[in-house]
Amino acid sequence: MTAKTLFEKVWDAHEVVAETEATPATLYVDLHLIHEVTTPQAFTELRQRGLPVRRPDKVLATLDHSTPTTPADAAGHYTYVTPEAEQQVHMLQANCAEFGIELNGWGSDHRGIVHVIGPEYGATQPGMTIVCGDSHTATHGAFGALAFGIGTTEVGHVLATQCLLQRKPKTLAIHVSGKLKPGVGAKDLILHVIGSIGVGGGTGQVIEYRGSAIEALSMEQRMTVCNMSIEAGARAGLIAPDETTFAWLKGRPRAPQGAAWDAAVKHWKTLVTDEGARYDNEVFIDAADIGATITYGTHPGMVTPIGAAIPAARDAQEEKALAYMQFSGGQQLTGEKVDVVFVGSCTNSRLSDLREAANVMRGRKVAPGVRALIVPGSVLIKREAEAEGLDEVFRAAGAEWREAGCSMCIGMNGDIAQPGQLVVSTSNRNFEGRQGKGARTVLASPLVAAVAAVTGQITDPSAFLEQAA
Amino acid sequence: MKPVTEIRSRTAVLPFENIDTDRIIPARFLTTTERSGLGKYAFNDWRYQADGSDNPDFPLNKTETKGCAILVAGHNFGCGSSREHAPWALLDFGLQAVISSEIADIFRSNSLKNGLLTIVLPADAHRRLLEQPGIELSIDVREQFVELPDGSRIGFELEPFAKHCLLNGVDQLGYLLQQDEAISAYERQHERQEVAA
Ligand code: SF4
């Protein structure tokens, strides 16, 4: 038997029709996640053609992008940013009802950011193929699932046929050896990786993250890493499932139970890259070289260790980016005054992220003039955080404790920063205008974000923690 | 979808790298439930000034680029989100082809499914086009080349299935639906395995 990579094993198991020179492969999809923004036109297409949803049992829907993060009023009404946003939500509700799809909507414990609820619900499992009309679908790769972001036309394809037409991507192994330094986490790791290979470095490829530093990560941290694969241009990101994965999944609502669980684990254990299997490309990184990392430009590849001087612009592009960010080459970012801090998004809104931020904010105050938004990834996470009293910590510090959703990651629901404001954000994109027209975004870990909130400026977390100790 | 066989137009040039989908259409316009009418939002935050008037410095606002159907853009065009609103907006704006030295995967896939041709050219040819905005190009989809005014031709790759769909104006869902039998067989086999496990 030829040695196969993890990617090849999952791919091969889902080929309904293999690719030929003339036609792409027809790939079977095990789980289709949908949300309100990228689906209305797909359902319209189905309706126009008189097609049913082939496997409603393999579709899971939620509301996250356009939804307000302020609570409902006494009458149970939510205040949407625009009538269009509300209509989009109503449309998904109606479409799910019409086509028999399970919707984790208002009132459900599992409503939340689509890439947070899939794993939390146990719907995301090793070896699956998972798609969603959303580029951060790679998040689910943390479980050893092959997860692609797709467009709305493809959402329609999958609804109608449960299949996706795909050319087989190439593979890229990113080996991270050694151990992360204290105070350095998954977000720093992935920002460092994107800085190393560039925002187009993964184009046309599926990344497999491997090595001791990856194996040592918790599931939450693995999700943070895989989540940002698309920021390096990759089609997907994968990590081989192991005991950490199984322990995390066990007992979740959609995870197999009893004998089926044992059988599943037995199968999942085979989902590793075989000795001698070949990748198309490989990159080697030493975890010891990674420090607390932030972005300073307008794409996630423009990164720097906190405390280092920003590199001078190498071309007109970078000059433009620095001008937008109101930074200059050679400058330190530490000490830069911060206006908004956002802890949330499918990159960093899970319970461990909230704890990380709360540990900094406990007994401290958000600096005057700083607005801090803490937005849990799902209703369940919100509830768990409240059971631990994290909401009290945030409120006492003067931060806003919000309802679950995408919120300021994309700003579609009206949670935005003002022109010129500097935002330290735990999300995944610092594109111009992403968090509001003219808003300047610095991407960082929840730790760095929380430290920025209480100090009012970009601060090296290790210096801060030493001082605090 | 209308067949796309040949595109002739002057070029408009956006000489910036990594033009992301938030630039092509900002997220606040994604609350639409239609695919039509998004052209007015294409490059919105670049294209208009704060008072809503046209930004005179934006290349696509210049009189000489009006009506151009071919956009030549910097490296790694279309990176970022999977929003199909990006190609919908560009098509509605009047573009038929985008040329770059690299085009992000999901954007390319979305574009081709809607009849927006994406062309990746080698770096030197790409640079030449970036440096000569407004030249008349002719793109032959069947023969896969871009012809310059001096008659020189630059070949490009095009995924054969996407090409077939463009040339014949067929959409891919029809093709997938024809595989119903294979899909059912796969499902039967798979579900048997699950029961056996
Ligand atoms: S949190 Fe941000 S990146 Fe994640 S799904 Fe929502 S909008 Fe997309």
PDB file of N, CA, C and O in Angstrom, chain B residues 78-119:
ATOM      1  N   GLY B  78      -8.145  39.274  -5.062  1.00  0.00           N
ATOM      2  CA  GLY B  78      -9.317  38.539  -4.572  1.00  0.00           C
ATOM      3  C   GLY B  78      -9.073  37.723  -3.322  1.00  0.00           C
ATOM      4  O   GLY B  78      -9.865  36.838  -2.980  1.00  0.00           O
ATOM      5  N   CYS B  79      -8.004  38.012  -2.597  1.00  0.00           N
ATOM      6  CA  CYS B  79      -7.757  37.232  -1.377  1.00  0.00           C
ATOM      7  C   CYS B  79      -8.784  37.619  -0.316  1.00  0.00           C
ATOM      8  O   CYS B  79      -9.414  38.664  -0.397  1.00  0.00           O
ATOM      9  N   GLY B  80      -8.924  36.759   0.674  1.00  0.00           N
ATOM     10  CA  GLY B  80      -9.855  37.050   1.757  1.00  0.00           C
ATOM     11  C   GLY B  80     -11.056  36.143   1.725  1.00  0.00           C
ATOM     12  O   GLY B  80     -10.919  34.928   1.604  1.00  0.00           O
ATOM     13  N   SER B  81     -12.225  36.750   1.764  1.00  0.00           N
ATOM     14  CA  SER B  81     -13.431  35.974   2.069  1.00  0.00           C
ATOM     15  C   SER B  81     -13.968  35.215   0.864  1.00  0.00           C
ATOM     16  O   SER B  81     -13.559  35.422  -0.271  1.00  0.00           O
ATOM     17  N   SER B  82     -14.933  34.334   1.142  1.00  0.00           N
ATOM     18  CA  SER B  82     -15.511  33.496   0.097  1.00  0.00           C
ATOM     19  C   SER B  82     -16.712  34.177  -0.548  1.00  0.00           C
ATOM     20  O   SER B  82     -17.386  33.578  -1.365  1.00  0.00           O
ATOM     21  N   ARG B  83     -16.969  35.428  -0.194  1.00  0.00           N
ATOM     22  CA  ARG B  83     -18.188  36.099  -0.678  1.00  0.00           C
ATOM     23  C   ARG B  83     -18.250  36.122  -2.205  1.00  0.00           C
ATOM     24  O   ARG B  83     -17.412  36.700  -2.872  1.00  0.00           O
ATOM     25  N   GLU B  84     -19.286  35.510  -2.728  1.00  0.00           N
ATOM     26  CA  GLU B  84     -19.466  35.499  -4.176  1.00  0.00           C
ATOM     27  C   GLU B  84     -19.964  36.868  -4.643  1.00  0.00           C
ATOM     28  O   GLU B  84     -19.975  37.174  -5.834  1.00  0.00           O
ATOM     29  N   HIS B  85     -20.351  37.684  -3.656  1.00  0.00           N
ATOM     30  CA  HIS B  85     -20.749  39.058  -3.962  1.00  0.00           C
ATOM     31  C   HIS B  85     -19.620  39.794  -4.676  1.00  0.00           C
ATOM     32  O   HIS B  85     -19.894  40.751  -5.409  1.00  0.00           O
ATOM     33  N   ALA B  86     -18.376  39.354  -4.477  1.00  0.00           N
ATOM     34  CA  ALA B  86     -17.244  40.041  -5.123  1.00  0.00           C
ATOM     35  C   ALA B  86     -17.319  39.889  -6.648  1.00  0.00           C
ATOM     36  O   ALA B  86     -17.395  40.896  -7.352  1.00  0.00           O
ATOM     37  N   PRO B  87     -17.332  38.661  -7.196  1.00  0.00           N
ATOM     38  CA  PRO B  87     -17.500  38.584  -8.649  1.00  0.00           C
ATOM     39  C   PRO B  87     -18.855  39.108  -9.138  1.00  0.00           C
ATOM     40  O   PRO B  87     -18.919  39.698 -10.217  1.00  0.00           O
ATOM     41  N   TRP B  88     -19.914  38.934  -8.346  1.00  0.00           N
ATOM     42  CA  TRP B  88     -21.213  39.490  -8.764  1.00  0.00           C
ATOM     43  C   TRP B  88     -21.092  41.006  -8.958  1.00  0.00           C
ATOM     44  O   TRP B  88     -21.601  41.565  -9.927  1.00  0.00           O
ATOM     45  N   ALA B  89     -20.419  41.661  -8.007  1.00  0.00           N
ATOM     46  CA  ALA B  89     -20.279  43.125  -8.082  1.00  0.00           C
ATOM     47  C   ALA B  89     -19.435  43.525  -9.292  1.00  0.00           C
ATOM     48  O   ALA B  89     -19.770  44.456 -10.017  1.00  0.00           O
ATOM     49  N   LEU B  90     -18.343  42.803  -9.530  1.00  0.00           N
ATOM     50  CA  LEU B  90     -17.458  43.158 -10.652  1.00  0.00           C
ATOM     51  C   LEU B  90     -18.165  42.957 -11.991  1.00  0.00           C
ATOM     52  O   LEU B  90     -18.039  43.781 -12.900  1.00  0.00           O
ATOM     53  N   LEU B  91     -18.910  41.861 -12.105  1.00  0.00           N
ATOM     54  CA  LEU B  91     -19.644  41.607 -13.352  1.00  0.00           C
ATOM     55  C   LEU B  91     -20.697  42.684 -13.577  1.00  0.00           C
ATOM     56  O   LEU B  91     -20.834  43.226 -14.671  1.00  0.00           O
ATOM     57  N   ASP B  92     -21.411  43.018 -12.541  1.00  0.00           N
ATOM     58  CA  ASP B  92     -22.474  44.016 -12.655  1.00  0.00           C
ATOM     59  C   ASP B  92     -21.884  45.397 -12.949  1.00  0.00           C
ATOM     60  O   ASP B  92     -22.505  46.239 -13.591  1.00  0.00           O
ATOM     61  N   PHE B  93     -20.650  45.612 -12.499  1.00  0.00           N
ATOM     62  CA  PHE B  93     -19.928  46.857 -12.767  1.00  0.00           C
ATOM     63  C   PHE B  93     -19.520  46.924 -14.236  1.00  0.00           C
ATOM     64  O   PHE B  93     -19.220  47.985 -14.762  1.00  0.00           O
ATOM     65  N   GLY B  94     -19.486  45.777 -14.888  1.00  0.00           N
ATOM     66  CA  GLY B  94     -19.178  45.760 -16.323  1.00  0.00           C
ATOM     67  C   GLY B  94     -17.906  45.019 -16.689  1.00  0.00           C
ATOM     68  O   GLY B  94     -17.510  44.985 -17.850  1.00  0.00           O
ATOM     69  N   LEU B  95     -17.255  44.432 -15.701  1.00  0.00           N
ATOM     70  CA  LEU B  95     -16.026  43.689 -16.016  1.00  0.00           C
ATOM     71  C   LEU B  95     -16.363  42.299 -16.550  1.00  0.00           C
ATOM     72  O   LEU B  95     -17.358  41.697 -16.152  1.00  0.00           O
ATOM     73  N   GLN B  96     -15.514  41.811 -17.448  1.00  0.00           N
ATOM     74  CA  GLN B  96     -15.672  40.450 -17.960  1.00  0.00           C
ATOM     75  C   GLN B  96     -14.459  39.593 -17.683  1.00  0.00           C
ATOM     76  O   GLN B  96     -14.519  38.367 -17.747  1.00  0.00           O
ATOM     77  N   ALA B  97     -13.320  40.245 -17.411  1.00  0.00           N
ATOM     78  CA  ALA B  97     -12.093  39.488 -17.140  1.00  0.00           C
ATOM     79  C   ALA B  97     -11.213  40.235 -16.157  1.00  0.00           C
ATOM     80  O   ALA B  97     -11.189  41.466 -16.141  1.00  0.00           O
ATOM     81  N   VAL B  98     -10.515  39.474 -15.312  1.00  0.00           N
ATOM     82  CA  VAL B  98      -9.520  40.040 -14.403  1.00  0.00           C
ATOM     83  C   VAL B  98      -8.197  39.343 -14.676  1.00  0.00           C
ATOM     84  O   VAL B  98      -8.146  38.114 -14.750  1.00  0.00           O
ATOM     85  N   ILE B  99      -7.146  40.141 -14.839  1.00  0.00           N
ATOM     86  CA  ILE B  99      -5.813  39.588 -15.096  1.00  0.00           C
ATOM     87  C   ILE B  99      -4.889  39.957 -13.939  1.00  0.00           C
ATOM     88  O   ILE B  99      -4.881  41.101 -13.493  1.00  0.00           O
ATOM     89  N   SER B 100      -4.135  38.971 -13.452  1.00  0.00           N
ATOM     90  CA  SER B 100      -3.151  39.251 -12.403  1.00  0.00           C
ATOM     91  C   SER B 100      -2.030  38.218 -12.509  1.00  0.00           C
ATOM     92  O   SER B 100      -2.056  37.358 -13.398  1.00  0.00           O
ATOM     93  N   SER B 101      -1.058  38.324 -11.617  1.00  0.00           N
ATOM     94  CA  SER B 101      -0.008  37.299 -11.592  1.00  0.00           C
ATOM     95  C   SER B 101      -0.353  36.201 -10.588  1.00  0.00           C
ATOM     96  O   SER B 101       0.284  35.158 -10.528  1.00  0.00           O
ATOM     97  N   GLU B 102      -1.355  36.453  -9.753  1.00  0.00           N
ATOM     98  CA  GLU B 102      -1.905  35.410  -8.881  1.00  0.00           C
ATOM     99  C   GLU B 102      -3.321  35.817  -8.495  1.00  0.00           C
ATOM    100  O   GLU B 102      -3.570  36.992  -8.244  1.00  0.00           O
ATOM    101  N   ILE B 103      -4.211  34.836  -8.472  1.00  0.00           N
ATOM    102  CA  ILE B 103      -5.593  35.115  -8.108  1.00  0.00           C
ATOM    103  C   ILE B 103      -5.997  34.114  -7.039  1.00  0.00           C
ATOM    104  O   ILE B 103      -5.740  32.913  -7.168  1.00  0.00           O
ATOM    105  N   ALA B 104      -6.591  34.616  -5.967  1.00  0.00           N
ATOM    106  CA  ALA B 104      -6.906  33.754  -4.821  1.00  0.00           C
ATOM    107  C   ALA B 104      -7.880  32.650  -5.234  1.00  0.00           C
ATOM    108  O   ALA B 104      -8.763  32.854  -6.058  1.00  0.00           O
ATOM    109  N   ASP B 105      -7.714  31.473  -4.627  1.00  0.00           N
ATOM    110  CA  ASP B 105      -8.462  30.266  -5.015  1.00  0.00           C
ATOM    111  C   ASP B 105      -9.980  30.427  -5.030  1.00  0.00           C
ATOM    112  O   ASP B 105     -10.633  30.097  -6.013  1.00  0.00           O
ATOM    113  N   ILE B 106     -10.535  30.862  -3.899  1.00  0.00           N
ATOM    114  CA  ILE B 106     -12.009  30.862  -3.805  1.00  0.00           C
ATOM    115  C   ILE B 106     -12.579  31.915  -4.742  1.00  0.00           C
ATOM    116  O   ILE B 106     -13.583  31.689  -5.413  1.00  0.00           O
ATOM    117  N   PHE B 107     -11.902  33.065  -4.815  1.00  0.00           N
ATOM    118  CA  PHE B 107     -12.377  34.113  -5.720  1.00  0.00           C
ATOM    119  C   PHE B 107     -12.376  33.602  -7.160  1.00  0.00           C
ATOM    120  O   PHE B 107     -13.329  33.823  -7.914  1.00  0.00           O
ATOM    121  N   ARG B 108     -11.330  32.920  -7.547  1.00  0.00           N
ATOM    122  CA  ARG B 108     -11.232  32.412  -8.915  1.00  0.00           C
ATOM    123  C   ARG B 108     -12.365  31.423  -9.199  1.00  0.00           C
ATOM    124  O   ARG B 108     -13.053  31.499 -10.214  1.00  0.00           O
ATOM    125  N   SER B 109     -12.555  30.509  -8.254  1.00  0.00           N
ATOM    126  CA  SER B 109     -13.596  29.512  -8.423  1.00  0.00           C
ATOM    127  C   SER B 109     -14.976  30.174  -8.523  1.00  0.00           C
ATOM    128  O   SER B 109     -15.780  29.856  -9.393  1.00  0.00           O
ATOM    129  N   ASN B 110     -15.241  31.141  -7.657  1.00  0.00           N
ATOM    130  CA  ASN B 110     -16.518  31.863  -7.703  1.00  0.00           C
ATOM    131  C   ASN B 110     -16.684  32.613  -9.024  1.00  0.00           C
ATOM    132  O   ASN B 110     -17.767  32.644  -9.599  1.00  0.00           O
ATOM    133  N   SER B 111     -15.612  33.234  -9.494  1.00  0.00           N
ATOM    134  CA  SER B 111     -15.681  34.050 -10.707  1.00  0.00           C
ATOM    135  C   SER B 111     -16.023  33.196 -11.910  1.00  0.00           C
ATOM    136  O   SER B 111     -16.916  33.519 -12.693  1.00  0.00           O
ATOM    137  N   LEU B 112     -15.292  32.100 -12.056  1.00  0.00           N
ATOM    138  CA  LEU B 112     -15.485  31.254 -13.233  1.00  0.00           C
ATOM    139  C   LEU B 112     -16.906  30.684 -13.258  1.00  0.00           C
ATOM    140  O   LEU B 112     -17.487  30.500 -14.320  1.00  0.00           O
ATOM    141  N   LYS B 113     -17.470  30.435 -12.097  1.00  0.00           N
ATOM    142  CA  LYS B 113     -18.832  29.894 -12.056  1.00  0.00           C
ATOM    143  C   LYS B 113     -19.865  30.919 -12.489  1.00  0.00           C
ATOM    144  O   LYS B 113     -21.006  30.586 -12.760  1.00  0.00           O
ATOM    145  N   ASN B 114     -19.452  32.192 -12.528  1.00  0.00           N
ATOM    146  CA  ASN B 114     -20.383  33.240 -12.922  1.00  0.00           C
ATOM    147  C   ASN B 114     -20.032  33.867 -14.268  1.00  0.00           C
ATOM    148  O   ASN B 114     -20.598  34.884 -14.653  1.00  0.00           O
ATOM    149  N   GLY B 115     -19.036  33.295 -14.928  1.00  0.00           N
ATOM    150  CA  GLY B 115     -18.672  33.822 -16.247  1.00  0.00           C
ATOM    151  C   GLY B 115     -17.723  35.004 -16.200  1.00  0.00           C
ATOM    152  O   GLY B 115     -17.548  35.707 -17.194  1.00  0.00           O
ATOM    153  N   LEU B 116     -17.102  35.256 -15.049  1.00  0.00           N
ATOM    154  CA  LEU B 116     -16.044  36.270 -14.977  1.00  0.00           C
ATOM    155  C   LEU B 116     -14.721  35.526 -15.175  1.00  0.00           C
ATOM    156  O   LEU B 116     -14.348  34.688 -14.355  1.00  0.00           O
ATOM    157  N   LEU B 117     -14.045  35.831 -16.280  1.00  0.00           N
ATOM    158  CA  LEU B 117     -12.818  35.099 -16.606  1.00  0.00           C
ATOM    159  C   LEU B 117     -11.660  35.606 -15.754  1.00  0.00           C
ATOM    160  O   LEU B 117     -11.432  36.814 -15.665  1.00  0.00           O
ATOM    161  N   THR B 118     -10.954  34.703 -15.106  1.00  0.00           N
ATOM    162  CA  THR B 118      -9.769  35.099 -14.345  1.00  0.00           C
ATOM    163  C   THR B 118      -8.544  34.543 -15.060  1.00  0.00           C
ATOM    164  O   THR B 118      -8.514  33.373 -15.430  1.00  0.00           O
ATOM    165  N   ILE B 119      -7.550  35.392 -15.265  1.00  0.00           N
ATOM    166  CA  ILE B 119      -6.362  34.988 -16.018  1.00  0.00           C
ATOM    167  C   ILE B 119      -5.118  35.279 -15.198  1.00  0.00           C
ATOM    168  O   ILE B 119      -4.931  36.395 -14.715  1.00  0.00           O
TER     169      ILE B 119
END
